[in-house]
mmCIF file of C-alpha atoms (C1' of nucleotides) in Angstrom:
data_model
loop_
_atom_site.group_PDB
_atom_site.id
_atom_site.type_symbol
_atom_site.label_atom_id
_atom_site.label_comp_id
_atom_site.label_asym_id
_atom_site.label_seq_id
_atom_site.Cartn_x
_atom_site.Cartn_y
_atom_site.Cartn_z
ATOM 1 C CA MET A 1 -13.838 -24.386 -6.454
ATOM 2 C CA ASP A 2 -16.536 -26.047 -4.889
ATOM 3 C CA LEU A 3 -14.902 -27.799 -1.784
ATOM 4 C CA PHE A 4 -13.810 -26.893 1.961
ATOM 5 C CA VAL A 5 -10.150 -26.041 1.696
ATOM 6 C CA SER A 6 -7.493 -23.980 4.249
ATOM 7 C CA LYS A 7 -8.513 -22.691 7.330
ATOM 8 C CA TYR A 8 -9.340 -19.809 9.380
ATOM 9 C CA ILE A 9 -10.058 -18.727 12.895
ATOM 10 C CA ASN A 10 -12.701 -16.468 13.815
ATOM 11 C CA LYS A 11 -14.165 -14.633 16.669
ATOM 12 C CA ILE A 12 -17.047 -15.476 19.068
ATOM 13 C CA ASP A 13 -18.685 -12.306 20.372
ATOM 14 C CA LYS A 14 -20.725 -11.691 23.494
ATOM 15 C CA LYS A 15 -23.682 -13.491 21.868
ATOM 16 C CA GLY A 16 -22.159 -16.488 20.939
ATOM 17 C CA ARG A 17 -21.959 -15.351 16.708
ATOM 18 C CA VAL A 18 -19.138 -16.594 15.154
ATOM 19 C CA SER A 19 -18.397 -15.975 11.201
ATOM 20 C CA LEU A 20 -18.538 -19.078 8.930
ATOM 21 C CA PRO A 21 -15.846 -18.327 6.764
ATOM 22 C CA SER A 22 -16.877 -15.929 3.166
ATOM 23 C CA SER A 23 -14.736 -19.263 1.263
ATOM 24 C CA PHE A 24 -16.948 -21.707 3.061
ATOM 25 C CA ARG A 25 -20.660 -19.279 3.035
ATOM 26 C CA ASN A 26 -19.920 -19.529 -1.028
ATOM 27 C CA ILE A 27 -19.932 -23.044 -1.766
ATOM 28 C CA LEU A 28 -23.172 -23.732 -0.030
ATOM 29 C CA PRO A 29 -25.965 -23.747 -2.360
ATOM 30 C CA LYS A 30 -27.644 -20.640 -3.253
ATOM 31 C CA ALA A 31 -30.969 -22.074 -2.655
ATOM 32 C CA ASN A 32 -29.817 -23.288 1.549
ATOM 33 C CA ARG A 33 -27.310 -20.964 1.576
ATOM 34 C CA ASN A 34 -28.685 -19.516 4.872
ATOM 35 C CA GLU A 35 -28.437 -23.241 6.791
ATOM 36 C CA ILE A 36 -25.958 -25.644 7.553
ATOM 37 C CA ILE A 37 -25.372 -28.530 9.472
ATOM 38 C CA LEU A 38 -23.902 -30.226 12.821
ATOM 39 C CA TYR A 39 -22.320 -32.408 14.482
ATOM 40 C CA LYS A 40 -19.994 -33.722 17.133
ATOM 41 C CA SER A 41 -17.250 -35.006 14.973
ATOM 42 C CA ILE A 42 -17.099 -39.174 15.788
ATOM 43 C CA LYS A 43 -12.898 -39.214 16.456
ATOM 44 C CA THR A 44 -12.312 -36.297 17.585
ATOM 45 C CA PRO A 45 -12.884 -33.501 20.216
ATOM 46 C CA SER A 46 -14.444 -31.354 17.348
ATOM 47 C CA ILE A 47 -17.078 -29.946 15.515
ATOM 48 C CA GLU A 48 -17.858 -30.838 11.628
ATOM 49 C CA GLY A 49 -20.292 -29.017 9.702
ATOM 50 C CA CYS A 50 -21.492 -29.161 5.946
ATOM 51 C CA GLY A 51 -24.453 -27.559 4.259
ATOM 52 C CA VAL A 52 -27.702 -29.677 3.934
ATOM 53 C CA GLY A 53 -27.011 -31.584 1.235
ATOM 54 C CA ARG A 54 -24.196 -33.646 2.027
ATOM 55 C CA LEU A 55 -26.444 -35.672 4.277
ATOM 56 C CA LYS A 56 -27.631 -38.214 1.905
ATOM 57 C CA GLU A 57 -23.925 -38.540 1.273
ATOM 58 C CA ILE A 58 -23.177 -39.354 5.121
ATOM 59 C CA ALA A 59 -26.340 -41.889 4.342
ATOM 60 C CA LYS A 60 -25.233 -43.180 2.281
ATOM 61 C CA ARG A 61 -21.128 -44.018 4.267
ATOM 62 C CA ILE A 62 -23.145 -45.006 7.108
ATOM 63 C CA ASN A 63 -25.104 -47.718 4.633
ATOM 64 C CA ASN A 64 -22.307 -49.444 2.839
ATOM 65 C CA LEU A 65 -20.993 -50.650 6.703
ATOM 66 C CA ASP A 66 -21.895 -53.835 7.942
ATOM 67 C CA PHE A 67 -26.178 -53.343 8.507
ATOM 68 C CA PHE A 68 -25.109 -56.041 11.437
ATOM 69 C CA SER A 69 -22.179 -54.746 13.323
ATOM 70 C CA GLU A 70 -22.139 -52.450 16.640
ATOM 71 C CA ASP A 71 -20.712 -49.574 14.041
ATOM 72 C CA TYR A 72 -23.905 -49.304 12.564
ATOM 73 C CA ASP A 73 -25.149 -49.127 14.880
ATOM 74 C CA ASP A 74 -23.238 -46.531 16.895
ATOM 75 C CA PHE A 75 -22.286 -44.504 13.945
ATOM 76 C CA SER A 76 -26.157 -43.772 12.681
ATOM 77 C CA THR A 77 -26.910 -43.139 16.389
ATOM 78 C CA SER A 78 -24.182 -40.871 17.241
ATOM 79 C CA ILE A 79 -24.379 -38.797 14.054
ATOM 80 C CA PHE A 80 -27.632 -38.890 13.140
ATOM 81 C CA SER A 81 -29.581 -38.373 16.878
ATOM 82 C CA GLU A 82 -27.131 -35.430 17.409
ATOM 83 C CA ILE A 83 -26.835 -33.551 13.978
ATOM 84 C CA ILE A 84 -27.941 -30.084 14.814
ATOM 85 C CA THR A 85 -29.127 -27.796 12.140
ATOM 86 C CA THR A 86 -28.152 -23.995 12.470
ATOM 87 C CA ASN A 87 -29.582 -21.213 10.153
ATOM 88 C CA ILE A 88 -26.549 -18.472 8.826
ATOM 89 C CA ASP A 89 -27.967 -14.900 9.524
ATOM 90 C CA LYS A 90 -26.954 -12.197 6.385
ATOM 91 C CA GLU A 91 -23.969 -10.786 7.839
ATOM 92 C CA GLY A 92 -23.230 -14.415 7.480
ATOM 93 C CA ARG A 93 -22.975 -15.361 10.768
ATOM 94 C CA PHE A 94 -24.098 -18.554 12.576
ATOM 95 C CA LEU A 95 -24.389 -19.774 16.853
ATOM 96 C CA ILE A 96 -22.986 -22.828 17.777
ATOM 97 C CA PRO A 97 -25.363 -24.479 20.268
ATOM 98 C CA GLU A 98 -23.212 -24.572 23.576
ATOM 99 C CA GLU A 99 -23.710 -28.730 23.538
ATOM 100 C CA LEU A 100 -20.698 -28.863 20.511
ATOM 101 C CA LYS A 101 -18.482 -25.754 22.472
ATOM 102 C CA LEU A 102 -17.920 -28.020 25.071
ATOM 103 C CA TYR A 103 -17.567 -31.033 23.305
ATOM 104 C CA ALA A 104 -14.416 -29.337 21.224
ATOM 105 C CA SER A 105 -13.755 -27.251 24.127
ATOM 106 C CA ILE A 106 -14.611 -23.921 21.971
ATOM 107 C CA LYS A 107 -14.506 -20.898 24.003
ATOM 108 C CA THR A 108 -13.779 -17.027 22.288
ATOM 109 C CA GLU A 109 -12.373 -18.180 19.210
ATOM 110 C CA ALA A 110 -13.103 -20.472 16.231
ATOM 111 C CA ALA A 111 -10.584 -22.323 13.869
ATOM 112 C CA PHE A 112 -12.603 -23.184 10.872
ATOM 113 C CA PHE A 113 -10.520 -26.255 8.708
ATOM 114 C CA GLY A 114 -11.675 -27.105 5.232
ATOM 115 C CA GLN A 115 -11.755 -30.939 4.839
ATOM 116 C CA GLY A 116 -13.039 -31.228 1.379
ATOM 117 C CA HIS A 117 -17.046 -31.969 1.142
ATOM 118 C CA TYR A 118 -17.307 -30.772 4.629
ATOM 119 C CA PHE A 119 -15.914 -28.730 7.427
ATOM 120 C CA GLN A 120 -13.997 -29.067 11.043
ATOM 121 C CA ILE A 121 -13.723 -26.410 13.839
ATOM 122 C CA TRP A 122 -11.826 -26.541 16.856
ATOM 123 C CA ASP A 123 -10.013 -24.973 19.532
ATOM 124 C CA PRO A 124 -7.629 -22.398 17.404
ATOM 125 C CA LYS A 125 -4.842 -24.669 19.785
ATOM 126 C CA LYS A 126 -6.066 -28.455 19.592
ATOM 127 C CA GLY A 127 -6.907 -27.572 15.572
ATOM 128 C CA GLN A 128 -3.350 -26.302 15.208
ATOM 129 C CA LYS A 129 -1.950 -29.936 17.549
ATOM 130 C CA ASN A 130 -3.717 -32.004 15.868
ATOM 131 C CA THR A 131 -2.689 -30.865 11.823
ATOM 132 C CA GLU A 132 0.868 -30.830 13.570
ATOM 133 C CA ASP A 133 -0.354 -35.170 14.913
ATOM 134 C CA SER A 134 -1.707 -35.706 11.690
ATOM 135 C CA ARG A 135 1.302 -34.297 9.562
ATOM 136 C CA ARG A 136 3.155 -36.165 11.361
ATOM 137 C CA ARG A 137 1.741 -39.335 11.227
ATOM 138 C CA LEU A 138 2.191 -38.921 7.401
ATOM 139 C CA LEU A 139 6.007 -37.649 7.022
ATOM 140 C CA LYS A 140 6.394 -42.137 8.846
ATOM 141 C CA GLU A 141 5.233 -42.458 5.449
ATOM 142 C CA LYS A 142 6.630 -39.869 4.032
ATOM 143 C CA LYS A 143 5.550 -41.790 0.220
ATOM 144 C CA SER A 144 2.072 -41.739 0.588
ATOM 145 C CA LEU A 145 1.487 -37.996 1.008
ATOM 146 C CA ARG A 146 3.400 -37.537 -1.127
ATOM 147 C CA MET A 147 2.230 -39.544 -3.684
ATOM 148 C CA MET A 148 -1.624 -37.729 -3.248
ATOM 149 C CA LEU A 149 -0.077 -33.805 -3.397
ATOM 150 C CA THR A 150 1.812 -35.338 -7.034
ATOM 151 C CA GLN A 151 0.958 -38.633 -8.618
ATOM 152 C CA GLN A 152 -0.316 -37.639 -12.160
ATOM 153 C CA LYS A 153 -3.903 -37.435 -13.343
ATOM 154 C CA MET B 1 3.280 -25.849 -23.931
ATOM 155 C CA ASP B 2 1.384 -27.484 -21.308
ATOM 156 C CA LEU B 3 3.870 -27.248 -18.367
ATOM 157 C CA PHE B 4 5.551 -25.010 -15.772
ATOM 158 C CA VAL B 5 8.262 -24.511 -17.038
ATOM 159 C CA SER B 6 11.775 -22.013 -16.785
ATOM 160 C CA LYS B 7 11.997 -19.162 -13.646
ATOM 161 C CA TYR B 8 11.403 -15.742 -13.270
ATOM 162 C CA ILE B 9 12.115 -13.707 -10.293
ATOM 163 C CA ASN B 10 9.226 -10.676 -9.689
ATOM 164 C CA LYS B 11 8.676 -8.231 -6.703
ATOM 165 C CA ILE B 12 6.189 -8.224 -3.816
ATOM 166 C CA ASP B 13 4.588 -4.939 -4.216
ATOM 167 C CA LYS B 14 4.141 -3.157 -0.866
ATOM 168 C CA LYS B 15 0.174 -4.757 -1.217
ATOM 169 C CA GLY B 16 1.592 -7.885 -0.817
ATOM 170 C CA ARG B 17 0.302 -8.434 -4.511
ATOM 171 C CA VAL B 18 3.023 -9.917 -6.715
ATOM 172 C CA SER B 19 2.661 -11.384 -11.209
ATOM 173 C CA LEU B 20 2.523 -14.946 -11.734
ATOM 174 C CA PRO B 21 4.995 -15.272 -14.681
ATOM 175 C CA SER B 22 2.521 -15.053 -17.791
ATOM 176 C CA SER B 23 4.088 -17.852 -19.055
ATOM 177 C CA PHE B 24 2.533 -19.404 -16.204
ATOM 178 C CA ARG B 25 -0.749 -17.707 -16.363
ATOM 179 C CA ASN B 26 -1.600 -19.308 -19.929
ATOM 180 C CA ILE B 27 -0.943 -22.432 -18.310
ATOM 181 C CA LEU B 28 -4.270 -22.554 -16.356
ATOM 182 C CA PRO B 29 -7.112 -24.164 -17.999
ATOM 183 C CA LYS B 30 -9.548 -20.559 -19.621
ATOM 184 C CA ALA B 31 -11.946 -22.218 -17.152
ATOM 185 C CA ASN B 32 -10.244 -21.402 -13.783
ATOM 186 C CA ARG B 33 -7.806 -19.031 -14.816
ATOM 187 C CA ASN B 34 -8.122 -17.102 -12.193
ATOM 188 C CA GLU B 35 -7.283 -19.043 -9.387
ATOM 189 C CA ILE B 36 -4.217 -21.321 -8.041
ATOM 190 C CA ILE B 37 -3.818 -22.998 -5.257
ATOM 191 C CA LEU B 38 -0.992 -22.905 -2.738
ATOM 192 C CA TYR B 39 0.454 -24.730 -0.093
ATOM 193 C CA LYS B 40 4.321 -25.316 1.581
ATOM 194 C CA SER B 41 6.176 -28.120 -0.191
ATOM 195 C CA ILE B 42 6.485 -31.302 2.108
ATOM 196 C CA LYS B 43 10.600 -31.458 1.380
ATOM 197 C CA THR B 44 11.985 -27.517 0.626
ATOM 198 C CA PRO B 45 11.458 -24.647 2.020
ATOM 199 C CA SER B 46 9.160 -23.822 -0.349
ATOM 200 C CA ILE B 47 5.507 -22.582 -1.859
ATOM 201 C CA GLU B 48 4.110 -25.098 -3.800
ATOM 202 C CA GLY B 49 1.855 -23.632 -6.427
ATOM 203 C CA CYS B 50 -0.838 -25.355 -9.186
ATOM 204 C CA GLY B 51 -4.323 -24.843 -10.626
ATOM 205 C CA VAL B 52 -7.022 -25.543 -8.714
ATOM 206 C CA GLY B 53 -8.327 -28.756 -10.997
ATOM 207 C CA ARG B 54 -5.199 -30.448 -9.874
ATOM 208 C CA LEU B 55 -6.449 -30.360 -5.757
ATOM 209 C CA LYS B 56 -9.903 -32.052 -7.514
ATOM 210 C CA GLU B 57 -7.789 -35.188 -9.109
ATOM 211 C CA ILE B 58 -7.320 -35.134 -4.990
ATOM 212 C CA ALA B 59 -10.321 -34.428 -3.605
ATOM 213 C CA LYS B 60 -11.386 -37.496 -5.441
ATOM 214 C CA ARG B 61 -8.605 -39.595 -4.340
ATOM 215 C CA ILE B 62 -9.137 -39.088 -0.714
ATOM 216 C CA ASN B 63 -12.255 -39.378 -1.010
ATOM 217 C CA ASN B 64 -12.042 -43.504 -2.344
ATOM 218 C CA LEU B 65 -10.143 -44.404 1.394
ATOM 219 C CA ASP B 66 -12.176 -45.402 3.864
ATOM 220 C CA PHE B 67 -14.063 -43.258 5.269
ATOM 221 C CA PHE B 68 -13.938 -43.595 9.294
ATOM 222 C CA SER B 69 -10.172 -44.886 9.268
ATOM 223 C CA GLU B 70 -7.549 -42.606 10.859
ATOM 224 C CA ASP B 71 -5.973 -42.246 7.661
ATOM 225 C CA TYR B 72 -8.730 -39.690 5.280
ATOM 226 C CA ASP B 73 -9.264 -37.929 8.374
ATOM 227 C CA ASP B 74 -4.825 -37.488 7.879
ATOM 228 C CA PHE B 75 -5.365 -36.340 4.721
ATOM 229 C CA SER B 76 -7.872 -34.641 4.686
ATOM 230 C CA THR B 77 -7.050 -32.291 7.431
ATOM 231 C CA SER B 78 -2.569 -32.370 6.230
ATOM 232 C CA ILE B 79 -4.250 -32.304 2.543
ATOM 233 C CA PHE B 80 -7.343 -29.115 2.519
ATOM 234 C CA SER B 81 -7.566 -27.456 5.580
ATOM 235 C CA GLU B 82 -3.001 -26.766 4.672
ATOM 236 C CA ILE B 83 -4.557 -25.066 0.992
ATOM 237 C CA ILE B 84 -4.972 -21.890 -0.460
ATOM 238 C CA THR B 85 -6.650 -21.023 -3.241
ATOM 239 C CA THR B 86 -5.391 -17.365 -3.586
ATOM 240 C CA ASN B 87 -6.572 -15.289 -6.628
ATOM 241 C CA ILE B 88 -6.030 -13.958 -9.587
ATOM 242 C CA ASP B 89 -6.628 -10.089 -9.922
ATOM 243 C CA LYS B 90 -6.634 -8.607 -13.563
ATOM 244 C CA GLU B 91 -3.228 -7.767 -14.296
ATOM 245 C CA GLY B 92 -2.088 -11.278 -13.004
ATOM 246 C CA ARG B 93 -1.263 -10.637 -9.889
ATOM 247 C CA PHE B 94 -2.556 -12.848 -6.174
ATOM 248 C CA LEU B 95 -1.622 -12.359 -2.862
ATOM 249 C CA ILE B 96 0.749 -15.248 -0.781
ATOM 250 C CA PRO B 97 -0.549 -15.441 2.417
ATOM 251 C CA GLU B 98 1.369 -14.267 5.176
ATOM 252 C CA GLU B 99 1.488 -17.973 6.803
ATOM 253 C CA LEU B 100 3.466 -19.104 3.464
ATOM 254 C CA LYS B 101 5.696 -16.305 3.498
ATOM 255 C CA LEU B 102 6.813 -16.769 6.583
ATOM 256 C CA TYR B 103 7.225 -20.856 5.633
ATOM 257 C CA ALA B 104 9.444 -20.041 2.859
ATOM 258 C CA SER B 105 11.013 -16.658 4.043
ATOM 259 C CA ILE B 106 9.853 -14.716 1.304
ATOM 260 C CA LYS B 107 9.994 -11.453 1.866
ATOM 261 C CA THR B 108 10.108 -8.814 -0.860
ATOM 262 C CA GLU B 109 11.046 -10.738 -4.068
ATOM 263 C CA ALA B 110 9.338 -14.431 -5.149
ATOM 264 C CA ALA B 111 11.700 -16.663 -7.418
ATOM 265 C CA PHE B 112 9.551 -18.862 -9.564
ATOM 266 C CA PHE B 113 10.393 -22.295 -10.439
ATOM 267 C CA GLY B 114 9.021 -24.326 -12.833
ATOM 268 C CA GLN B 115 8.402 -28.273 -12.018
ATOM 269 C CA GLY B 116 6.242 -29.151 -14.784
ATOM 270 C CA HIS B 117 3.017 -30.153 -13.310
ATOM 271 C CA TYR B 118 3.592 -27.609 -11.211
ATOM 272 C CA PHE B 119 5.925 -24.805 -9.560
ATOM 273 C CA GLN B 120 7.293 -23.603 -6.535
ATOM 274 C CA ILE B 121 8.024 -19.793 -5.342
ATOM 275 C CA TRP B 122 11.315 -19.269 -3.392
ATOM 276 C CA ASP B 123 13.091 -17.115 -2.367
ATOM 277 C CA PRO B 124 15.120 -15.780 -4.531
ATOM 278 C CA LYS B 125 18.860 -16.462 -2.265
ATOM 279 C CA LYS B 126 17.655 -20.043 -0.541
ATOM 280 C CA GLY B 127 16.531 -20.612 -4.531
ATOM 281 C CA GLN B 128 18.944 -20.344 -6.039
ATOM 282 C CA LYS B 129 20.950 -22.237 -3.472
ATOM 283 C CA ASN B 130 18.362 -24.974 -3.743
ATOM 284 C CA THR B 131 18.904 -25.625 -7.371
ATOM 285 C CA GLU B 132 22.813 -26.210 -7.321
ATOM 286 C CA ASP B 133 22.711 -28.614 -4.309
ATOM 287 C CA SER B 134 20.037 -30.700 -6.118
ATOM 288 C CA ARG B 135 22.609 -29.913 -8.822
ATOM 289 C CA ARG B 136 25.293 -31.124 -7.292
ATOM 290 C CA ARG B 137 24.000 -33.944 -5.611
ATOM 291 C CA LEU B 138 22.319 -35.505 -9.234
ATOM 292 C CA LEU B 139 26.050 -35.228 -10.872
ATOM 293 C CA LYS B 140 27.606 -37.193 -7.409
ATOM 294 C CA GLU B 141 24.770 -39.228 -7.586
ATOM 295 C CA LYS B 142 24.851 -40.251 -10.748
ATOM 296 C CA LYS B 143 28.380 -40.850 -11.714
ATOM 297 C CA SER B 144 26.922 -38.536 -15.191
ATOM 298 C CA LEU B 145 24.308 -36.394 -15.614
ATOM 299 C CA ARG B 146 25.847 -35.561 -19.101
ATOM 300 C CA MET B 147 24.949 -39.030 -19.911
ATOM 301 C CA MET B 148 21.917 -38.192 -18.311
ATOM 302 C CA LEU B 149 20.958 -35.119 -20.704
ATOM 303 C CA THR B 150 22.524 -35.872 -23.750
ATOM 304 C CA GLN B 151 20.833 -39.452 -24.410
ATOM 305 C CA GLN B 152 18.237 -39.442 -26.423
ATOM 306 C CA LYS B 153 14.397 -40.706 -26.851
ATOM 307 C "C1'" DT C 1 15.481 -5.231 -43.550
ATOM 308 C "C1'" DG C 2 16.037 -1.160 -40.279
ATOM 309 C "C1'" DG C 3 12.660 1.826 -36.852
ATOM 310 C "C1'" DG C 4 9.037 3.562 -35.771
ATOM 311 C "C1'" DA C 5 4.005 1.920 -33.988
ATOM 312 C "C1'" DT C 6 1.377 -1.719 -30.865
ATOM 313 C "C1'" DT C 7 1.282 -4.864 -27.516
ATOM 314 C "C1'" DA C 8 2.456 -7.079 -23.302
ATOM 315 C "C1'" DT C 9 4.230 -7.757 -18.820
ATOM 316 C "C1'" DA C 10 5.979 -6.335 -14.966
ATOM 317 C "C1'" DT C 11 4.296 -2.530 -11.624
ATOM 318 C "C1'" DG C 12 2.672 1.084 -8.570
ATOM 319 C "C1'" DG C 13 -1.036 3.397 -6.657
ATOM 320 C "C1'" DG C 14 -6.609 5.240 -5.799
ATOM 321 C "C1'" DC C 15 -10.897 3.865 -4.188
ATOM 322 C "C1'" DG C 16 -15.197 1.414 -4.029
ATOM 323 C "C1'" DT C 17 -16.592 -3.316 -1.775
ATOM 324 C "C1'" DC C 18 -17.186 -6.955 1.166
ATOM 325 C "C1'" DA C 19 -15.832 -9.659 5.140
ATOM 326 C "C1'" DA C 20 -15.747 -9.625 9.721
ATOM 327 C "C1'" DT C 21 -16.616 -8.137 13.654
ATOM 328 C "C1'" DG C 22 -19.911 -4.783 17.226
ATOM 329 C "C1'" DG C 23 -23.591 -3.392 19.011
ATOM 330 C "C1'" DG C 24 -29.466 -1.436 19.392
ATOM 331 C "C1'" DT C 25 -34.079 -3.360 19.090
ATOM 332 C "C1'" DA C 26 -37.870 -6.092 18.065
ATOM 333 C "C1'" DT C 27 -39.810 -9.896 18.880
ATOM 334 C "C1'" DG C 28 -40.741 -14.494 20.292
ATOM 335 C "C1'" DT C 29 -41.396 -18.456 23.972
ATOM 336 C "C1'" DG C 30 -41.168 -20.385 28.091
ATOM 337 C "C1'" DC D 1 -40.102 -10.604 32.528
ATOM 338 C "C1'" DA D 2 -36.812 -13.112 31.584
ATOM 339 C "C1'" DC D 3 -33.781 -14.727 28.402
ATOM 340 C "C1'" DA D 4 -32.854 -16.308 24.317
ATOM 341 C "C1'" DT D 5 -32.434 -15.278 18.624
ATOM 342 C "C1'" DA D 6 -33.431 -12.767 14.700
ATOM 343 C "C1'" DC D 7 -33.598 -8.452 12.096
ATOM 344 C "C1'" DC D 8 -31.264 -4.536 11.147
ATOM 345 C "C1'" DC D 9 -27.001 -0.635 10.800
ATOM 346 C "C1'" DA D 10 -22.919 0.789 11.724
ATOM 347 C "C1'" DT D 11 -16.851 0.638 11.702
ATOM 348 C "C1'" DT D 12 -12.802 -0.860 9.984
ATOM 349 C "C1'" DG D 13 -10.148 -3.099 7.871
ATOM 350 C "C1'" DA D 14 -8.757 -5.803 3.897
ATOM 351 C "C1'" DC D 15 -9.379 -6.826 -0.941
ATOM 352 C "C1'" DG D 16 -10.892 -7.220 -5.468
ATOM 353 C "C1'" DC D 17 -11.535 -3.650 -9.729
ATOM 354 C "C1'" DC D 18 -9.895 0.016 -12.230
ATOM 355 C "C1'" DC D 19 -6.797 3.167 -14.386
ATOM 356 C "C1'" DA D 20 -1.943 4.727 -15.363
ATOM 357 C "C1'" DT D 21 3.168 3.956 -16.669
ATOM 358 C "C1'" DA D 22 7.656 2.088 -18.306
ATOM 359 C "C1'" DT D 23 10.334 -0.806 -20.033
ATOM 360 C "C1'" DA D 24 10.112 -4.542 -22.822
ATOM 361 C "C1'" DA D 25 8.729 -7.744 -26.787
ATOM 362 C "C1'" DT D 26 6.731 -8.081 -31.246
ATOM 363 C "C1'" DC D 27 4.066 -6.353 -35.175
ATOM 364 C "C1'" DC D 28 4.827 -3.736 -39.425
ATOM 365 C "C1'" DC D 29 5.495 -1.678 -43.222
ATOM 366 C "C1'" DA D 30 8.371 1.596 -46.351
#
DNA sequence: TGGGATTATATGGGCGTCAATGGGTATGTG
DNA sequence: CACATACCCATTGACGCCCATATAATCCCA
């Protein structure tokens, strides 16, 4: 499996270290397995993260926006200038910068949410609520979620 | 046969392991025969499962949504973070995560129901009742189930 | 074709490995 | 020196891998 999936809640120790879930580590390419990038989510009070390889993909997405729109500047400023690279130690742990922890209200525990090609880090309670809210929004259009899951080919 | 069909009831041992019915295992592609994905059924208190190949199709579909839309986040949260991948050991057994067992009220036995391209895991009693209920609904709504079943071609 | 032999499946349990976590110490940078 | 971070080692519990058994299914040959 080469996608970030499932949810994990890990502890942040006194030194600020937290384990990246093992299944997430395995997705990172062997070449850059000891480095990830982190940035503030645009839409939610959470941190988003992924392997360094995905930077190119993000750049492409932003490039697809209208170059002269305000969104273009806003996205490229908020994402690129705020991206932080962080190293993973031999035990699979890394440090979440203070500023990002503040942004996501993360204190002693970090909830990792798989999002396919990237992942999100939430305060466990906030993350739980976000999951419920987003599920509720989708259920309003029940058909679309069901189709997404069961549609053939 | 490349469809999940029929019903099986297997025991969950002390370690939480349960055998995936052999006929279900044989449907998984040889390449990914030792891994399946599980998630909560949307409409019933049961667990749904299938091979990982299906997940990749879902990922592709989500990836085609507008990256900056709310729907994109809702789908990827509801799907990727709620999906669990689990490994199948050499004897054909796997672990059902505690959270999913709770959701489906599964304790010591798991009932596997083939559903074509996927399968469901129920508490045996609940699953039995669900089968009866859905048959009853069918009989009521379509006046003649017999016609449907006996109709040729 | 009957019945013993072989194989497959479901199940149980021992044990080594790995993941998550904690902490001590060295290195480094202001 | 004070603080931050990287490296090393230790602990615990969960999980994967291996081996064993019982029952069921299949095969094979006289």
